[in-house]
Amino acid sequence: MPLTKRDPENKEHYVIVGGGPAGLNCAETLRQSGFSGQITMVTKEKSLPYDRTLLSKAIASGDASKWDLRPQEFLSEADIDIKLNSSAFSVKPEENKLITTNGDKIIYDKLLIATGSNAWAPPCEGIKANARLNKVHPLRTKQDMEKIQKACEGAKNIVIIGASFIGSECAASLKMHYKDATNITIVNGDDVPFKLTLGKELGEFYQKEH
């Protein structure tokens, strides 16, 4: 769809916290809907918005540098500013002010929170200690995937906590890549995978496929 050009006379400022597909889609939709004011995205990511769903699907050998949802040229043409490596530290709604971890103070007219979620670590013994030894890894960012790829090189046993879509896709990708050179185990809290999302019957089918 055609994008509205930025009008320097329009001082209205729309700030989006989060650099994922939701935040990017909001910014694009504003331009497509006639908004000619300033748009700023604030994200703790080190790179432009990318397709995060591919992290688990291609975890074994994927190259996340090729997964940008929009190139910089598109964002520049649309006058969408993105502040990378910049997390939201504080929001002062009474002043319409966002303060970042870098110390930037951004005045906004409208603010959207589109930060998504983080990988959850089970509260069990050894998680934090092994994470410091680079033996336990979450999967949320490009950098997480790169660390996992490096850790899996030469590994004889890989354990995945979680048997839903992300865990299952990781297991499938790693098994197809390493084949019988690596043992892969999925740990799941229910008696079958996908029980809460798809039901026990489909869960049993997926367990058989694994």
PDB file of C-alpha atoms in Angstrom:
ATOM      1  CA  MET A   1       0.000   0.000   0.000  1.00  0.00           C
ATOM      2  CA  PRO A   2       1.198   3.577  -0.633  1.00  0.00           C
ATOM      3  CA  LEU A   3       2.937   5.269   2.288  1.00  0.00           C
ATOM      4  CA  THR A   4       2.195   8.823   3.408  1.00  0.00           C
ATOM      5  CA  LYS A   5       5.171  11.154   3.253  1.00  0.00           C
ATOM      6  CA  ARG A   6       6.509  12.754   6.416  1.00  0.00           C
ATOM      7  CA  ASP A   7       5.298  16.330   6.861  1.00  0.00           C
ATOM      8  CA  PRO A   8       7.865  18.406   8.833  1.00  0.00           C
ATOM      9  CA  GLU A   9       5.035  20.720   9.897  1.00  0.00           C
ATOM     10  CA  ASN A  10       3.258  17.845  11.652  1.00  0.00           C
ATOM     11  CA  LYS A  11       4.856  17.713  15.108  1.00  0.00           C
ATOM     12  CA  GLU A  12       2.767  14.784  16.391  1.00  0.00           C
ATOM     13  CA  HIS A  13       5.062  12.014  17.604  1.00  0.00           C
ATOM     14  CA  TYR A  14       4.112   8.320  17.762  1.00  0.00           C
ATOM     15  CA  VAL A  15       6.592   6.213  19.748  1.00  0.00           C
ATOM     16  CA  ILE A  16       6.638   2.412  19.575  1.00  0.00           C
ATOM     17  CA  VAL A  17       8.503   0.380  22.205  1.00  0.00           C
ATOM     18  CA  GLY A  18       9.524  -2.943  20.662  1.00  0.00           C
ATOM     19  CA  GLY A  19      11.305  -3.845  17.447  1.00  0.00           C
ATOM     20  CA  GLY A  20       9.451  -6.966  16.391  1.00  0.00           C
ATOM     21  CA  PRO A  21       6.819  -7.637  13.707  1.00  0.00           C
ATOM     22  CA  ALA A  22       4.015  -6.068  15.793  1.00  0.00           C
ATOM     23  CA  GLY A  23       5.847  -2.781  16.275  1.00  0.00           C
ATOM     24  CA  LEU A  24       6.968  -2.655  12.650  1.00  0.00           C
ATOM     25  CA  ASN A  25       3.467  -3.430  11.387  1.00  0.00           C
ATOM     26  CA  CYS A  26       2.079  -0.618  13.539  1.00  0.00           C
ATOM     27  CA  ALA A  27       4.600   1.842  12.095  1.00  0.00           C
ATOM     28  CA  GLU A  28       3.809   0.778   8.530  1.00  0.00           C
ATOM     29  CA  THR A  29       0.056   0.916   9.139  1.00  0.00           C
ATOM     30  CA  LEU A  30       0.366   4.485  10.459  1.00  0.00           C
ATOM     31  CA  ARG A  31       2.050   5.565   7.222  1.00  0.00           C
ATOM     32  CA  GLN A  32      -0.448   3.609   5.121  1.00  0.00           C
ATOM     33  CA  SER A  33      -3.338   5.246   6.995  1.00  0.00           C
ATOM     34  CA  GLY A  34      -2.282   8.826   6.345  1.00  0.00           C
ATOM     35  CA  PHE A  35      -0.206   9.643   9.431  1.00  0.00           C
ATOM     36  CA  SER A  36       2.437  12.217   8.450  1.00  0.00           C
ATOM     37  CA  GLY A  37       3.943  12.904  11.881  1.00  0.00           C
ATOM     38  CA  GLN A  38       7.108  11.495  13.420  1.00  0.00           C
ATOM     39  CA  ILE A  39       7.415   7.751  14.099  1.00  0.00           C
ATOM     40  CA  THR A  40      10.111   6.365  16.390  1.00  0.00           C
ATOM     41  CA  MET A  41      10.660   2.713  17.270  1.00  0.00           C
ATOM     42  CA  VAL A  42      12.734   1.870  20.365  1.00  0.00           C
ATOM     43  CA  THR A  43      14.175  -1.647  20.607  1.00  0.00           C
ATOM     44  CA  LYS A  44      16.845  -3.419  22.640  1.00  0.00           C
ATOM     45  CA  GLU A  45      17.626  -5.543  19.566  1.00  0.00           C
ATOM     46  CA  LYS A  46      20.927  -4.920  17.805  1.00  0.00           C
ATOM     47  CA  SER A  47      19.412  -5.235  14.339  1.00  0.00           C
ATOM     48  CA  LEU A  48      16.368  -4.211  12.315  1.00  0.00           C
ATOM     49  CA  PRO A  49      13.085  -6.142  12.805  1.00  0.00           C
ATOM     50  CA  TYR A  50      13.419  -9.698  11.543  1.00  0.00           C
ATOM     51  CA  ASP A  51      11.301 -12.833  11.256  1.00  0.00           C
ATOM     52  CA  ARG A  52      11.728 -14.291  14.737  1.00  0.00           C
ATOM     53  CA  THR A  53       9.616 -17.373  13.899  1.00  0.00           C
ATOM     54  CA  LEU A  54      12.506 -18.738  11.818  1.00  0.00           C
ATOM     55  CA  LEU A  55      14.819 -18.949  14.833  1.00  0.00           C
ATOM     56  CA  SER A  56      13.396 -22.295  15.908  1.00  0.00           C
ATOM     57  CA  LYS A  57      12.643 -23.592  12.413  1.00  0.00           C
ATOM     58  CA  ALA A  58      16.237 -23.119  11.235  1.00  0.00           C
ATOM     59  CA  ILE A  59      18.086 -23.163  14.535  1.00  0.00           C
ATOM     60  CA  ALA A  60      20.696 -25.704  13.449  1.00  0.00           C
ATOM     61  CA  SER A  61      22.223 -23.828  10.529  1.00  0.00           C
ATOM     62  CA  GLY A  62      20.078 -20.772   9.728  1.00  0.00           C
ATOM     63  CA  ASP A  63      21.552 -17.345   8.993  1.00  0.00           C
ATOM     64  CA  ALA A  64      19.405 -14.752  10.777  1.00  0.00           C
ATOM     65  CA  SER A  65      21.164 -11.872   9.011  1.00  0.00           C
ATOM     66  CA  LYS A  66      19.031 -12.724   5.965  1.00  0.00           C
ATOM     67  CA  TRP A  67      15.686 -12.545   7.772  1.00  0.00           C
ATOM     68  CA  ASP A  68      15.093  -8.785   8.016  1.00  0.00           C
ATOM     69  CA  LEU A  69      11.411  -7.994   7.467  1.00  0.00           C
ATOM     70  CA  ARG A  70      12.209  -4.659   5.830  1.00  0.00           C
ATOM     71  CA  PRO A  71      15.511  -3.255   4.551  1.00  0.00           C
ATOM     72  CA  GLN A  72      16.875   0.029   5.850  1.00  0.00           C
ATOM     73  CA  GLU A  73      16.029   1.661   2.515  1.00  0.00           C
ATOM     74  CA  PHE A  74      12.321   0.987   3.054  1.00  0.00           C
ATOM     75  CA  LEU A  75      12.390   2.379   6.592  1.00  0.00           C
ATOM     76  CA  SER A  76      14.250   5.481   5.453  1.00  0.00           C
ATOM     77  CA  GLU A  77      11.770   6.039   2.615  1.00  0.00           C
ATOM     78  CA  ALA A  78       8.888   5.674   5.083  1.00  0.00           C
ATOM     79  CA  ASP A  79      10.593   8.008   7.589  1.00  0.00           C
ATOM     80  CA  ILE A  80      10.412   5.396  10.346  1.00  0.00           C
ATOM     81  CA  ASP A  81      13.211   6.008  12.851  1.00  0.00           C
ATOM     82  CA  ILE A  82      14.525   3.009  14.784  1.00  0.00           C
ATOM     83  CA  LYS A  83      16.676   3.367  17.899  1.00  0.00           C
ATOM     84  CA  LEU A  84      18.604   0.088  18.270  1.00  0.00           C
ATOM     85  CA  ASN A  85      20.268  -1.134  21.476  1.00  0.00           C
ATOM     86  CA  SER A  86      17.874   1.029  23.457  1.00  0.00           C
ATOM     87  CA  SER A  87      15.489  -0.395  26.048  1.00  0.00           C
ATOM     88  CA  ALA A  88      12.682   1.495  27.741  1.00  0.00           C
ATOM     89  CA  PHE A  89      13.711   2.322  31.310  1.00  0.00           C
ATOM     90  CA  SER A  90      10.814   4.471  32.484  1.00  0.00           C
ATOM     91  CA  VAL A  91       7.533   5.899  31.192  1.00  0.00           C
ATOM     92  CA  LYS A  92       6.139   9.091  32.713  1.00  0.00           C
ATOM     93  CA  PRO A  93       2.598   9.352  31.312  1.00  0.00           C
ATOM     94  CA  GLU A  94       1.876  12.589  33.147  1.00  0.00           C
ATOM     95  CA  GLU A  95       4.692  14.181  31.112  1.00  0.00           C
ATOM     96  CA  ASN A  96       4.234  12.109  27.931  1.00  0.00           C
ATOM     97  CA  LYS A  97       7.872  11.125  28.317  1.00  0.00           C
ATOM     98  CA  LEU A  98       9.771   7.892  27.647  1.00  0.00           C
ATOM     99  CA  ILE A  99      13.221   7.488  29.191  1.00  0.00           C
ATOM    100  CA  THR A 100      15.538   4.858  27.705  1.00  0.00           C
ATOM    101  CA  THR A 101      18.387   2.909  29.281  1.00  0.00           C
ATOM    102  CA  ASN A 102      20.731   5.056  27.201  1.00  0.00           C
ATOM    103  CA  GLY A 103      19.451   8.162  28.971  1.00  0.00           C
ATOM    104  CA  ASP A 104      17.450   9.488  26.026  1.00  0.00           C
ATOM    105  CA  LYS A 105      14.289  11.388  26.911  1.00  0.00           C
ATOM    106  CA  ILE A 106      11.660  11.056  24.184  1.00  0.00           C
ATOM    107  CA  ILE A 107       8.492  13.134  24.252  1.00  0.00           C
ATOM    108  CA  TYR A 108       5.507  11.397  22.663  1.00  0.00           C
ATOM    109  CA  ASP A 109       1.895  12.104  21.786  1.00  0.00           C
ATOM    110  CA  LYS A 110       0.974   8.436  21.508  1.00  0.00           C
ATOM    111  CA  LEU A 111       2.874   5.451  22.913  1.00  0.00           C
ATOM    112  CA  LEU A 112       2.519   1.795  21.927  1.00  0.00           C
ATOM    113  CA  ILE A 113       4.028  -1.023  23.991  1.00  0.00           C
ATOM    114  CA  ALA A 114       4.868  -3.906  21.630  1.00  0.00           C
ATOM    115  CA  THR A 115       7.676  -5.643  23.501  1.00  0.00           C
ATOM    116  CA  GLY A 116       6.462  -9.219  23.142  1.00  0.00           C
ATOM    117  CA  SER A 117       7.742 -11.727  25.705  1.00  0.00           C
ATOM    118  CA  ASN A 118      10.911 -13.392  26.953  1.00  0.00           C
ATOM    119  CA  ALA A 119      11.882 -17.038  27.160  1.00  0.00           C
ATOM    120  CA  TRP A 120      10.874 -18.433  30.557  1.00  0.00           C
ATOM    121  CA  ALA A 121      13.433 -20.437  32.530  1.00  0.00           C
ATOM    122  CA  PRO A 122      12.074 -23.083  34.913  1.00  0.00           C
ATOM    123  CA  PRO A 123      12.824 -22.240  38.566  1.00  0.00           C
ATOM    124  CA  CYS A 124      14.960 -25.320  39.114  1.00  0.00           C
ATOM    125  CA  GLU A 125      18.438 -25.824  40.509  1.00  0.00           C
ATOM    126  CA  GLY A 126      21.366 -25.425  38.119  1.00  0.00           C
ATOM    127  CA  ILE A 127      19.739 -23.281  35.426  1.00  0.00           C
ATOM    128  CA  LYS A 128      21.564 -20.052  36.266  1.00  0.00           C
ATOM    129  CA  ALA A 129      24.861 -21.756  37.074  1.00  0.00           C
ATOM    130  CA  ASN A 130      24.913 -23.673  33.807  1.00  0.00           C
ATOM    131  CA  ALA A 131      23.828 -20.583  31.890  1.00  0.00           C
ATOM    132  CA  ARG A 132      26.986 -18.867  33.133  1.00  0.00           C
ATOM    133  CA  LEU A 133      28.959 -21.845  31.793  1.00  0.00           C
ATOM    134  CA  ASN A 134      27.239 -21.472  28.400  1.00  0.00           C
ATOM    135  CA  LYS A 135      25.551 -24.844  28.798  1.00  0.00           C
ATOM    136  CA  VAL A 136      21.974 -23.539  29.093  1.00  0.00           C
ATOM    137  CA  HIS A 137      20.554 -21.179  26.489  1.00  0.00           C
ATOM    138  CA  PRO A 138      17.204 -19.438  25.979  1.00  0.00           C
ATOM    139  CA  LEU A 139      15.945 -18.859  22.438  1.00  0.00           C
ATOM    140  CA  ARG A 140      14.575 -15.396  21.782  1.00  0.00           C
ATOM    141  CA  THR A 141      17.021 -13.402  19.631  1.00  0.00           C
ATOM    142  CA  LYS A 142      19.470 -13.779  16.757  1.00  0.00           C
ATOM    143  CA  GLN A 143      22.293 -13.759  19.264  1.00  0.00           C
ATOM    144  CA  ASP A 144      20.654 -16.601  21.235  1.00  0.00           C
ATOM    145  CA  MET A 145      20.458 -18.709  18.065  1.00  0.00           C
ATOM    146  CA  GLU A 146      24.103 -18.061  17.218  1.00  0.00           C
ATOM    147  CA  LYS A 147      25.181 -19.113  20.726  1.00  0.00           C
ATOM    148  CA  ILE A 148      23.091 -22.295  20.464  1.00  0.00           C
ATOM    149  CA  GLN A 149      24.572 -23.157  17.075  1.00  0.00           C
ATOM    150  CA  LYS A 150      28.087 -22.816  18.492  1.00  0.00           C
ATOM    151  CA  ALA A 151      27.221 -24.849  21.598  1.00  0.00           C
ATOM    152  CA  CYS A 152      25.725 -27.675  19.507  1.00  0.00           C
ATOM    153  CA  GLU A 153      28.860 -28.183  17.425  1.00  0.00           C
ATOM    154  CA  GLY A 154      30.291 -31.505  18.535  1.00  0.00           C
ATOM    155  CA  ALA A 155      27.657 -31.983  21.238  1.00  0.00           C
ATOM    156  CA  LYS A 156      26.654 -35.586  21.890  1.00  0.00           C
ATOM    157  CA  ASN A 157      23.515 -34.837  23.898  1.00  0.00           C
ATOM    158  CA  ILE A 158      21.084 -31.921  23.513  1.00  0.00           C
ATOM    159  CA  VAL A 159      18.145 -31.426  25.875  1.00  0.00           C
ATOM    160  CA  ILE A 160      15.240 -29.164  24.973  1.00  0.00           C
ATOM    161  CA  ILE A 161      12.843 -27.959  27.677  1.00  0.00           C
ATOM    162  CA  GLY A 162       9.396 -27.515  26.175  1.00  0.00           C
ATOM    163  CA  ALA A 163       7.563 -29.711  23.664  1.00  0.00           C
ATOM    164  CA  SER A 164       5.252 -27.212  22.012  1.00  0.00           C
ATOM    165  CA  PHE A 165       5.863 -25.512  18.657  1.00  0.00           C
ATOM    166  CA  ILE A 166       9.198 -23.846  19.437  1.00  0.00           C
ATOM    167  CA  GLY A 167      10.694 -26.848  21.225  1.00  0.00           C
ATOM    168  CA  SER A 168       9.458 -29.285  18.586  1.00  0.00           C
ATOM    169  CA  GLU A 169      10.760 -27.158  15.718  1.00  0.00           C
ATOM    170  CA  CYS A 170      14.150 -26.862  17.404  1.00  0.00           C
ATOM    171  CA  ALA A 171      14.319 -30.622  17.905  1.00  0.00           C
ATOM    172  CA  ALA A 172      13.365 -31.336  14.287  1.00  0.00           C
ATOM    173  CA  SER A 173      15.847 -28.822  12.880  1.00  0.00           C
ATOM    174  CA  LEU A 174      18.710 -30.109  15.022  1.00  0.00           C
ATOM    175  CA  LYS A 175      17.935 -33.759  14.258  1.00  0.00           C
ATOM    176  CA  MET A 176      17.767 -33.167  10.506  1.00  0.00           C
ATOM    177  CA  HIS A 177      21.097 -31.347  10.657  1.00  0.00           C
ATOM    178  CA  TYR A 178      23.084 -33.606  13.003  1.00  0.00           C
ATOM    179  CA  LYS A 179      21.203 -36.848  12.357  1.00  0.00           C
ATOM    180  CA  ASP A 180      22.567 -39.712  14.496  1.00  0.00           C
ATOM    181  CA  ALA A 181      25.659 -37.800  15.591  1.00  0.00           C
ATOM    182  CA  THR A 182      23.628 -36.181  18.366  1.00  0.00           C
ATOM    183  CA  ASN A 183      21.077 -37.513  20.853  1.00  0.00           C
ATOM    184  CA  ILE A 184      18.152 -35.134  21.291  1.00  0.00           C
ATOM    185  CA  THR A 185      15.789 -35.283  24.266  1.00  0.00           C
ATOM    186  CA  ILE A 186      12.685 -33.144  24.792  1.00  0.00           C
ATOM    187  CA  VAL A 187      11.508 -32.580  28.365  1.00  0.00           C
ATOM    188  CA  ASN A 188       7.799 -31.820  28.691  1.00  0.00           C
ATOM    189  CA  GLY A 189       5.583 -31.165  31.706  1.00  0.00           C
ATOM    190  CA  ASP A 190       2.519 -32.974  30.292  1.00  0.00           C
ATOM    191  CA  ASP A 191       2.120 -36.636  29.415  1.00  0.00           C
ATOM    192  CA  VAL A 192       2.003 -35.758  25.683  1.00  0.00           C
ATOM    193  CA  PRO A 193       3.237 -32.708  23.750  1.00  0.00           C
ATOM    194  CA  PHE A 194       0.744 -30.033  22.636  1.00  0.00           C
ATOM    195  CA  LYS A 195      -1.819 -31.275  25.168  1.00  0.00           C
ATOM    196  CA  LEU A 196      -2.952 -27.782  26.198  1.00  0.00           C
ATOM    197  CA  THR A 197      -3.022 -26.344  22.669  1.00  0.00           C
ATOM    198  CA  LEU A 198      -4.091 -29.218  20.419  1.00  0.00           C
ATOM    199  CA  GLY A 199      -5.467 -31.873  22.775  1.00  0.00           C
ATOM    200  CA  LYS A 200      -4.262 -35.307  23.832  1.00  0.00           C
ATOM    201  CA  GLU A 201      -5.115 -37.137  20.584  1.00  0.00           C
ATOM    202  CA  LEU A 202      -3.044 -34.860  18.381  1.00  0.00           C
ATOM    203  CA  GLY A 203      -0.402 -34.742  21.098  1.00  0.00           C
ATOM    204  CA  GLU A 204      -0.042 -38.520  20.940  1.00  0.00           C
ATOM    205  CA  PHE A 205       0.291 -38.311  17.153  1.00  0.00           C
ATOM    206  CA  TYR A 206       3.113 -35.741  17.407  1.00  0.00           C
ATOM    207  CA  GLN A 207       4.836 -37.771  20.100  1.00  0.00           C
ATOM    208  CA  LYS A 208       4.823 -40.785  17.770  1.00  0.00           C
ATOM    209  CA  GLU A 209       6.243 -38.676  14.934  1.00  0.00           C
ATOM    210  CA  HIS A 210       9.065 -37.474  17.174  1.00  0.00           C
TER     211      HIS A 210
END
